[in-house]
mmCIF file of C-alpha atoms and ligand atoms in Angstrom:
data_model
loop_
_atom_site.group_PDB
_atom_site.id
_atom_site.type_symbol
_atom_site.label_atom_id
_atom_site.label_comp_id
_atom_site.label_asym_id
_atom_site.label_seq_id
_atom_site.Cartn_x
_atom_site.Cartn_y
_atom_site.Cartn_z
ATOM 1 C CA UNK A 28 101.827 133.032 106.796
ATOM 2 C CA UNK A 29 100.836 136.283 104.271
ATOM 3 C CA UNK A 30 103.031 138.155 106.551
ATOM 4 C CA UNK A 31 106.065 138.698 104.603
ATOM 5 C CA UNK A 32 109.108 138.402 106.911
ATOM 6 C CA UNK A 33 110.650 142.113 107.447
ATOM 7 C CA UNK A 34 113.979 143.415 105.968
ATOM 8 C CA UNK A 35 115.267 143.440 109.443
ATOM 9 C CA UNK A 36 114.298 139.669 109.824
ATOM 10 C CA UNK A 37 115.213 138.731 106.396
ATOM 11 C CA UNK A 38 118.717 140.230 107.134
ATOM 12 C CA UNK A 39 119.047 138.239 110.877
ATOM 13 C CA UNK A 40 117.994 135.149 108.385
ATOM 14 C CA UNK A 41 120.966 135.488 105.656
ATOM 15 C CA UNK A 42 123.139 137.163 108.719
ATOM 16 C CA UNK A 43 122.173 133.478 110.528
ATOM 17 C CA UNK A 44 123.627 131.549 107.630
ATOM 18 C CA UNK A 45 126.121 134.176 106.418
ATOM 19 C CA UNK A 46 128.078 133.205 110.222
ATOM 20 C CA UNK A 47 128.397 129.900 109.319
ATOM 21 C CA UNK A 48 132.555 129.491 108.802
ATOM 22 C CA UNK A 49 132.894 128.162 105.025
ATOM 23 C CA UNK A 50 133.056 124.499 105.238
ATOM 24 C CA UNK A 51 130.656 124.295 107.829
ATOM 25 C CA UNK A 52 127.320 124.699 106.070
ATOM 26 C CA UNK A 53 125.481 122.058 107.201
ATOM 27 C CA UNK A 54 125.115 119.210 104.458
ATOM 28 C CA UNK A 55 121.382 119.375 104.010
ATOM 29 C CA UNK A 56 121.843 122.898 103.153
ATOM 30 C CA UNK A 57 123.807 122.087 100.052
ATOM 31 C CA UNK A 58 122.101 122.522 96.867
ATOM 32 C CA UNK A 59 119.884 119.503 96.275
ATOM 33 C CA UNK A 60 122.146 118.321 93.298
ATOM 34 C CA UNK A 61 124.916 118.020 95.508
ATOM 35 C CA UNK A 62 123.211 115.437 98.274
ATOM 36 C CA UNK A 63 122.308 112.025 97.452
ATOM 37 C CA UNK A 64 118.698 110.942 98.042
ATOM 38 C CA UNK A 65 118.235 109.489 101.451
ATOM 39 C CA UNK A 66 116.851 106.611 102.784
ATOM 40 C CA UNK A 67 115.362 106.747 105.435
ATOM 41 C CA UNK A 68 115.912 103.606 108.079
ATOM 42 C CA UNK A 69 112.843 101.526 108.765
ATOM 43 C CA UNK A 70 113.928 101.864 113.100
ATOM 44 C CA UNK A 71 113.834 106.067 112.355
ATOM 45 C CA UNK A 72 110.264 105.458 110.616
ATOM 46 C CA UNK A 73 108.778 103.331 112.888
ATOM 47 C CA UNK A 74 109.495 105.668 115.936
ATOM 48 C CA UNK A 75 108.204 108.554 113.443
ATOM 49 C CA UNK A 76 105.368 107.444 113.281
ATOM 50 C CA UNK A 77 104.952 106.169 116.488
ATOM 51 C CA UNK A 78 105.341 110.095 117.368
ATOM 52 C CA UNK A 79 102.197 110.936 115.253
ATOM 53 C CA UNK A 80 99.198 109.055 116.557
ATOM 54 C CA UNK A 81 96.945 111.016 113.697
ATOM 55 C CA UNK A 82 98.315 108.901 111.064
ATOM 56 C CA UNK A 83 97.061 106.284 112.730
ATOM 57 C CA UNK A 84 94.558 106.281 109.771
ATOM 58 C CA UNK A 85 97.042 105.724 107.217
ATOM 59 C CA UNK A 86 96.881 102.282 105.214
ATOM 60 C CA UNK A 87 100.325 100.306 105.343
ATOM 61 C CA UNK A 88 100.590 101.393 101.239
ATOM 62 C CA UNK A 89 99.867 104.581 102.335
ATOM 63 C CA UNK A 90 102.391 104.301 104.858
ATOM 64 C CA UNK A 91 105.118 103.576 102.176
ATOM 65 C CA UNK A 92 103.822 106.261 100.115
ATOM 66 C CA UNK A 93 104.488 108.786 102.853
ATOM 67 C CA UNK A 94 107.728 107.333 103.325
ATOM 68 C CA UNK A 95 108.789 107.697 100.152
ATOM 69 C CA UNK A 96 107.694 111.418 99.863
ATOM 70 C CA UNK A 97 109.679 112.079 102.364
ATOM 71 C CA UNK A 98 112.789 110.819 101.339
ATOM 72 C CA UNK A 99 111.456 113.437 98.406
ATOM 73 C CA UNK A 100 111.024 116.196 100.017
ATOM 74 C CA UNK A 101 114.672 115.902 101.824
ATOM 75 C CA UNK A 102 116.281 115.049 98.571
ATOM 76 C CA UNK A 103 115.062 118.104 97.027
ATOM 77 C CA UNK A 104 114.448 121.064 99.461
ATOM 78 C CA UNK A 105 117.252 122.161 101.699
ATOM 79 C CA UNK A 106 116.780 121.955 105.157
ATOM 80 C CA UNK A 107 118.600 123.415 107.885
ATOM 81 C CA UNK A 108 118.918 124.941 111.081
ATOM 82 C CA UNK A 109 119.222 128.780 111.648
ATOM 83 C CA UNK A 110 120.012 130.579 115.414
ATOM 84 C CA UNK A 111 122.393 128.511 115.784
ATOM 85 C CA UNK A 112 120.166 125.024 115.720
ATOM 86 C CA UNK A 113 121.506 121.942 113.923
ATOM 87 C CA UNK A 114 119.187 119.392 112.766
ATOM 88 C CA UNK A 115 119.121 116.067 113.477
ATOM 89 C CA UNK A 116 117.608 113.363 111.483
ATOM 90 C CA UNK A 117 114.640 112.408 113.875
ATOM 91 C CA UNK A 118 113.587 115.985 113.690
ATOM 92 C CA UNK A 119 114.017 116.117 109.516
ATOM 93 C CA UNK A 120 111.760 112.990 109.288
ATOM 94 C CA UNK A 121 109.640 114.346 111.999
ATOM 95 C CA UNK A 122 108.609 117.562 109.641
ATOM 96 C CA UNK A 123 108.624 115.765 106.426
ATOM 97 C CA UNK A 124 106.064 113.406 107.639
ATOM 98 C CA UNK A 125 103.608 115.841 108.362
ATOM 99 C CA UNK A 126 104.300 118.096 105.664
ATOM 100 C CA UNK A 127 104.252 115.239 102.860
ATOM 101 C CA UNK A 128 100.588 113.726 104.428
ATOM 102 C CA UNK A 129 99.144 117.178 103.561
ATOM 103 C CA UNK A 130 100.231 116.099 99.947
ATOM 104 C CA UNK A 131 100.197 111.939 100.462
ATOM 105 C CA UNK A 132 97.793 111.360 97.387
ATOM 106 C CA UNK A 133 98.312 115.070 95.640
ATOM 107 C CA UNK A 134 102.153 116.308 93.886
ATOM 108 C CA UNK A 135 104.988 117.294 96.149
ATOM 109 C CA UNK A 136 104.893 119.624 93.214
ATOM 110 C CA UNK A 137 102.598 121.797 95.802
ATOM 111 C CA UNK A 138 105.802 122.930 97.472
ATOM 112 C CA UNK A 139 107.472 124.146 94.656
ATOM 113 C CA UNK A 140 107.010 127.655 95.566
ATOM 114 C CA UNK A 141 108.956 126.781 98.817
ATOM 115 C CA UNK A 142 112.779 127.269 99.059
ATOM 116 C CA UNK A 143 113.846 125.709 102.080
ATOM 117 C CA UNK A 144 112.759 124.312 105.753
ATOM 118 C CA UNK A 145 114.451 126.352 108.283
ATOM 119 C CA UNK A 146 114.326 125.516 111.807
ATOM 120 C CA UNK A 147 114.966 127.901 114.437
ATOM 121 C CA UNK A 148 115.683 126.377 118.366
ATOM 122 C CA UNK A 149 112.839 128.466 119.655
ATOM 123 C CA UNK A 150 109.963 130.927 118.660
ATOM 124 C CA UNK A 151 111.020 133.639 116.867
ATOM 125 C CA UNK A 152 110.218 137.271 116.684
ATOM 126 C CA UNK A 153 109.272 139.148 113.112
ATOM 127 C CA UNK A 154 108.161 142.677 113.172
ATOM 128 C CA UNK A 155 104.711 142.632 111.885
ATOM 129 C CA UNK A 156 103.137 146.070 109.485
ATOM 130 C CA UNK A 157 99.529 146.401 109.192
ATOM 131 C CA UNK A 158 97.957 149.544 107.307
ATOM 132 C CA UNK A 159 94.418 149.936 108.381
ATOM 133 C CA UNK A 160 91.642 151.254 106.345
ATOM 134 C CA UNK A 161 92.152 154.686 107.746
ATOM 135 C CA UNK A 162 95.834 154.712 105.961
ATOM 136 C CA UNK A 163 97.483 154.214 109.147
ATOM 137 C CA UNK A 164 100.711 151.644 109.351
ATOM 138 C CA UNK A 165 100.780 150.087 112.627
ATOM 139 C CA UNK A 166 103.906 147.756 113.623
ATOM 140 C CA UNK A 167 104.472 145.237 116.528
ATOM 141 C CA UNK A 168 106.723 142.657 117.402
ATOM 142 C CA UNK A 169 105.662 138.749 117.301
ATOM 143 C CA UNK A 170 106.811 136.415 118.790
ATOM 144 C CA UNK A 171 105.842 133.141 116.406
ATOM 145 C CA UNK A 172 106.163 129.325 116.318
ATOM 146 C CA UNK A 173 105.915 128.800 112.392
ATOM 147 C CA UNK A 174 105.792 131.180 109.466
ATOM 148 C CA UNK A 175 105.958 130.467 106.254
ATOM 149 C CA UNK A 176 107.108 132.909 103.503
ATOM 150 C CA UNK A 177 105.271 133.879 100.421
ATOM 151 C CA UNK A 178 106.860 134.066 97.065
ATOM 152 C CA UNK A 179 109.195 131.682 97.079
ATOM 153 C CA UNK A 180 110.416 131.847 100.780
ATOM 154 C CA UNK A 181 111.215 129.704 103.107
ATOM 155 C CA UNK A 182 108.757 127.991 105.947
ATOM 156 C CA UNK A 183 110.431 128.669 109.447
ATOM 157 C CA UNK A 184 109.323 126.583 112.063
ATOM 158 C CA UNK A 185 110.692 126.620 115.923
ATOM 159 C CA UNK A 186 112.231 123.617 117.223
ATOM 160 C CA UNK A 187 110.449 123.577 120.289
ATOM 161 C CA UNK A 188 107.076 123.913 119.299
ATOM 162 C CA UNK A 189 107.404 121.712 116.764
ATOM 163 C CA UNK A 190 108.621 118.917 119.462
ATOM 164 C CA UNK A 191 105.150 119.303 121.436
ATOM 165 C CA UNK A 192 103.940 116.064 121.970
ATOM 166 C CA UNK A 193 101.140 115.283 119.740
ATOM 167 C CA UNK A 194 98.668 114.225 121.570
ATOM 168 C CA UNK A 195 95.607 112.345 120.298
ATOM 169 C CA UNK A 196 92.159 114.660 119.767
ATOM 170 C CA UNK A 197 94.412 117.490 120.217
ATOM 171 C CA UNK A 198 93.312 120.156 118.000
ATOM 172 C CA UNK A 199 96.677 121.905 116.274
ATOM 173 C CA UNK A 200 99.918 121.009 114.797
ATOM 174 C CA UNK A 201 102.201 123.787 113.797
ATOM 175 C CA UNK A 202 104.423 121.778 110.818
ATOM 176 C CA UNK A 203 100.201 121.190 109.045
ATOM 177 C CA UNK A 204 99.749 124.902 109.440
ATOM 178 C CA UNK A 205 102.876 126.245 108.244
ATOM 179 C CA UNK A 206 102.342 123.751 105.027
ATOM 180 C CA UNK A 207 98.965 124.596 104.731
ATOM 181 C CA UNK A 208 100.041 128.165 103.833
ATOM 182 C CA UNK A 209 102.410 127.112 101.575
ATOM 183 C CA UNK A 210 99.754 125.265 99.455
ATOM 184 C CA UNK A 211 97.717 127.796 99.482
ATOM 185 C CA UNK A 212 100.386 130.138 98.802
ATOM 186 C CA UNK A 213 100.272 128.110 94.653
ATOM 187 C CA UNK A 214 97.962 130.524 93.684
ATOM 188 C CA UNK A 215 99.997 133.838 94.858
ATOM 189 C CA UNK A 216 99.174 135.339 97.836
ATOM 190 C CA UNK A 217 97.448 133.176 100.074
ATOM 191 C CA UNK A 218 93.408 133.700 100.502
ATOM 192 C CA UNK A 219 91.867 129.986 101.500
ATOM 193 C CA UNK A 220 91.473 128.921 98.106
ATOM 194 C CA UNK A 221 94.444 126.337 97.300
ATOM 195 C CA UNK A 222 95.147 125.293 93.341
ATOM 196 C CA UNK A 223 92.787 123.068 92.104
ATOM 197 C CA UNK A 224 94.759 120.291 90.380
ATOM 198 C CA UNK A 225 93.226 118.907 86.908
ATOM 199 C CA UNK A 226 94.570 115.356 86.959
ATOM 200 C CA UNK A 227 93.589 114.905 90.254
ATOM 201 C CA UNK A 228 90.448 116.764 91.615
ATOM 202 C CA UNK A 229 87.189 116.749 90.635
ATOM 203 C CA UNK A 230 85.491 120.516 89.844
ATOM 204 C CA UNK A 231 82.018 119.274 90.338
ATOM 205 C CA UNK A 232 83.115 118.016 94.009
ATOM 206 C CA UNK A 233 84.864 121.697 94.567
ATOM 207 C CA UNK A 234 82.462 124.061 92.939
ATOM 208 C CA UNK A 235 80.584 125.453 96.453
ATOM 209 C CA UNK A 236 84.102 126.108 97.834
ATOM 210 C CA UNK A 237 84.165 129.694 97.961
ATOM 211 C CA UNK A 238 80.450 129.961 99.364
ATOM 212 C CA UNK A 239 81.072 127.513 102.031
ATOM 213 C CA UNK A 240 84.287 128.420 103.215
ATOM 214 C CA UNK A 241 82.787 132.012 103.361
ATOM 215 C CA UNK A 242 79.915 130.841 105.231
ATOM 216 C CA UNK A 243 81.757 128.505 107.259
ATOM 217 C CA UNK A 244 84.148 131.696 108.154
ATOM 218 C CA UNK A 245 81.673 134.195 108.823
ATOM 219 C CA UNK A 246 79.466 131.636 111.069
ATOM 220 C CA UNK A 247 83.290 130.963 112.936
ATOM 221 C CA UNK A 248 83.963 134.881 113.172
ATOM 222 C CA UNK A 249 80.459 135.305 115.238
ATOM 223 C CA UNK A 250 81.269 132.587 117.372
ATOM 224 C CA UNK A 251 84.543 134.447 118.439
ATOM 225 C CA UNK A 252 83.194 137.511 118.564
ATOM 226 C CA UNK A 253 80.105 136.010 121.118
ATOM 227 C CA UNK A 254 83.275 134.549 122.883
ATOM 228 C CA UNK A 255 84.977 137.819 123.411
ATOM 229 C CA UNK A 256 81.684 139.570 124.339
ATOM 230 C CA UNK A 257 81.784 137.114 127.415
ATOM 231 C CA UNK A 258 84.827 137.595 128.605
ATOM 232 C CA UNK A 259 85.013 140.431 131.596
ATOM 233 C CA UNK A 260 85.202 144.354 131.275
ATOM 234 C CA UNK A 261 89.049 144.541 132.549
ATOM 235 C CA UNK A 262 89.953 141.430 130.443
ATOM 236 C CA UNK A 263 93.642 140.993 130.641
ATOM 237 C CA UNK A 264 95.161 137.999 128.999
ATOM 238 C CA UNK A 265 98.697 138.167 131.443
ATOM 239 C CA UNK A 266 96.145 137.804 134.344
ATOM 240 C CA UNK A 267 96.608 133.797 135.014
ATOM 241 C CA UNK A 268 92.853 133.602 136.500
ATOM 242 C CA UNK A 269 91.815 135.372 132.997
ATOM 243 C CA UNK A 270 94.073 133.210 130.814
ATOM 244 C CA UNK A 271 92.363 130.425 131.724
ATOM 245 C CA UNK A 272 88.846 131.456 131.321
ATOM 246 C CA UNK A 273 89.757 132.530 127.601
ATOM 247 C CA UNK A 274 91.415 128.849 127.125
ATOM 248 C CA UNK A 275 88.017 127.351 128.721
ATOM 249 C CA UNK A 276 86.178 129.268 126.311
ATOM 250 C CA UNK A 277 88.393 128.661 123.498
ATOM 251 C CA UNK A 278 88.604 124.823 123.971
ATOM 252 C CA UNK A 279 84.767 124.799 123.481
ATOM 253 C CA UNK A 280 85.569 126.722 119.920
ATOM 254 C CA UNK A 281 85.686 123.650 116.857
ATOM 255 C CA UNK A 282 88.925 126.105 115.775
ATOM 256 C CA UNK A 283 91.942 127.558 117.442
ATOM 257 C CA UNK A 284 90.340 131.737 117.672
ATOM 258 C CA UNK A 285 93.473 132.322 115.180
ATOM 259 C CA UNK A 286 91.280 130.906 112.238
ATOM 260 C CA UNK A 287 89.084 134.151 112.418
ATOM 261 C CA UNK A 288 92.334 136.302 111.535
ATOM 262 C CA UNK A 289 91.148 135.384 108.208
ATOM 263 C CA UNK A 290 90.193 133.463 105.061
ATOM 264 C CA UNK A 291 94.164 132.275 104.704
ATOM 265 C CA UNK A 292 94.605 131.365 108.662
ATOM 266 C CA UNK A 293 90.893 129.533 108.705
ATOM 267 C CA UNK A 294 92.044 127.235 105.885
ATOM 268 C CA UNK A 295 95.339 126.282 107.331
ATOM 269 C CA UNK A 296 93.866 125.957 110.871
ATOM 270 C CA UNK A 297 90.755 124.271 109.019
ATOM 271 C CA UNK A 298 93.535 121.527 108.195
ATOM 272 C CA UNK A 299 95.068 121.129 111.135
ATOM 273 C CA UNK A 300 92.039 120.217 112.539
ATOM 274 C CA UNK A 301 91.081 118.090 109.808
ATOM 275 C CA UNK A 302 94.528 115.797 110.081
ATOM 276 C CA UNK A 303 94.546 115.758 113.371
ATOM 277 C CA UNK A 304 90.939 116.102 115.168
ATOM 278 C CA UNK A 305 88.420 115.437 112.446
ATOM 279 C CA UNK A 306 85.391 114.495 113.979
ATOM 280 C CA UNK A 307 86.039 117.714 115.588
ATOM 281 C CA UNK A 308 85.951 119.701 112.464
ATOM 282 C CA UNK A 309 83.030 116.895 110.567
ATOM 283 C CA UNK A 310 80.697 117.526 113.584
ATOM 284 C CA UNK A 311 81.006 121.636 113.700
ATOM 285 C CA UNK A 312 81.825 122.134 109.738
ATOM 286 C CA UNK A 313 80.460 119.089 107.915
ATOM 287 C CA UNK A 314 80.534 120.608 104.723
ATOM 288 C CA UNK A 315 84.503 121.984 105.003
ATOM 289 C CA UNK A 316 85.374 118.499 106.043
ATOM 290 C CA UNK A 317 83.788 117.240 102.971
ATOM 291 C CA UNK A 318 85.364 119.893 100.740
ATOM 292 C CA UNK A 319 88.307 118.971 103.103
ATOM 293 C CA UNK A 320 88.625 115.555 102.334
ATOM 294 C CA UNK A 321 88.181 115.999 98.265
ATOM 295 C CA UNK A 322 90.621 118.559 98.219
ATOM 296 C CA UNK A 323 93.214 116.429 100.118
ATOM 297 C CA UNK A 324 92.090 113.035 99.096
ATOM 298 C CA UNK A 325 92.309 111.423 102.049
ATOM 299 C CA UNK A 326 89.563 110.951 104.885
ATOM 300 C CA UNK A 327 91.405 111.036 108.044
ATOM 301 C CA UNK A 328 87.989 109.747 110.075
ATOM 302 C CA UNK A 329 88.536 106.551 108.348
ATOM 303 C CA UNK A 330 90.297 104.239 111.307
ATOM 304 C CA UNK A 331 93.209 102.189 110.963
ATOM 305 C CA UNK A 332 91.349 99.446 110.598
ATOM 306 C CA UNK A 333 88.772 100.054 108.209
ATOM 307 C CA UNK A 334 91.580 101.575 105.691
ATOM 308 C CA UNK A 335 93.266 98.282 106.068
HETATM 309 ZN ZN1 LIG B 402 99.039 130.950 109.931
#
């Protein structure tokens, strides 16, 4: 997310695509003028969805809306494999479904800061720079599923995470998260608080965002700090016996513990959650589901059958 990608990454990136033999770029990596917009086959669509039991909410006009976006968002944003990955069409609908519900009944125009959808076979690792308050840099290596680029970059997503089945009341989806960012990223760098569009959302129904996602955050914050405060003296996450007790302790979290990074990761997990477990995130947050649900415009706790 915020993390800008390193030089040395950004130069494995254009390296990646710089190996491709001329001739050999793959099609949906032509400019967007040069590809025809796609239609997407009803038998692909069908098993799409059938891979994405959250949109189980959607209406059927909703349904066509979706599809529609999608066909979109291939038309006009390359998309592509990198690492030597080539993309097939299952897994090109598969992302632009859940990256186009984020924006379903908003503006695809929300991923205009976004330059292309890259997908790498497997995680990935970006050196990461952090310069604390006392001046010092520190740097790591991470190993990541998803990232998505700020000013104008890319999102990068791995292949194999992305491929998880989604299972219903599960609590995270990478392709939401990585979007997520991106929204939020329509401002400038992103900080939880995504562009407020005037045609389409209502200021009065928005005003307490910045107070409740604050409180929501700090409230979230303590509860992973009580969680670590359990955990034993001579914690050690590559013990297996100790990897489990975190994920026990974890699971019992509304959030993924990521969301406490901060303001920018609580939003996007925030709308994982809220796509894909919502009564999860209406019973612990009530008030950032609501906020939720008029920034998106949708209310994913609706069922199927009551939005039919
Ligand atoms: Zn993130």
């Amino acid at each position: 997310m915020g993390r800008t990608l390193s030089a040395g990454w950004l130069r494995k990136l254009q390296g990646l695509l710089q190996d491709l033999p001329a001739g050999l770029l793959p099609d949906a990596l032509l400019p967007s003028a040069l590809r025809t917009r796609p239609s997407i086959p009803e038998e692909l669509w069908s098993s799409t969805l059938a891979r994405l039991p959250f949109l189980d909410y959607l209406s059927s006009d909703d349904r066509r809306r979706l599809k529609a976006l999608c066909e979109d968002l291939l038309h006009t944003k390359p998309l592509g494999g990198i690492g030597g990955f080539e993309v097939d069409d299952a897994t090109a609908v598969l992302i632009a479904a859940q990256a186009c519900v984020l924006v379903l009944k908003l503006d695809l125009s929300l991923y205009d800061d976004m330059s292309a959808i890259l997908v790498h076979p497997d995680a990935f690792q970006v050196k990461q720079q952090h310069l604390d308050d006392a001046g010092v840099m520190h740097e790591w290596d991470e190993q990541l599923a998803g990232e998505a680029v700020d000013q104008g970059g890319a999102v990068v997503l791995s292949w194999q995470d992305l491929m998880q089945p989604q299972e219903p009341g599960l609590p995270w989806n990478l392709v939401i998260h990585e979007f997520a960012h991106k929204i939020d990223m329509g401002r400038g760098s992103p900080n939880g608080f995504p562009p407020f569009l005037d045609r389409l959302h209502s200021r009065a129904e928005l005003a307490n965002w910045s107070e409740a996602f604050c409180a929501a955050y700090d409230d979230f914050c303590e509860r992973v700090d009580r969680l670590e405060d359990s955990l034993p003296p001579d914690f050690d996450p590559e013990r297996d016996d100790h990897a489990e007790l975190y994920d026990a302790l974890a699971g019992e979290l509304p959030l993924d513990p990521y969301a406490a990074s901060d303001a920018a990761e609580f939003f996007a997990v925030a709308s994982e959650v809220f796509f894909v477990a919502p009564a999860r995130l209406a019973g612990a947050y009530p008030e950032i589901y609501r906020l939720l649900a008029a920034w998106y415009r949708q209310d994913p706790l609706m069922t199927a059958d009551s939005a039919r």
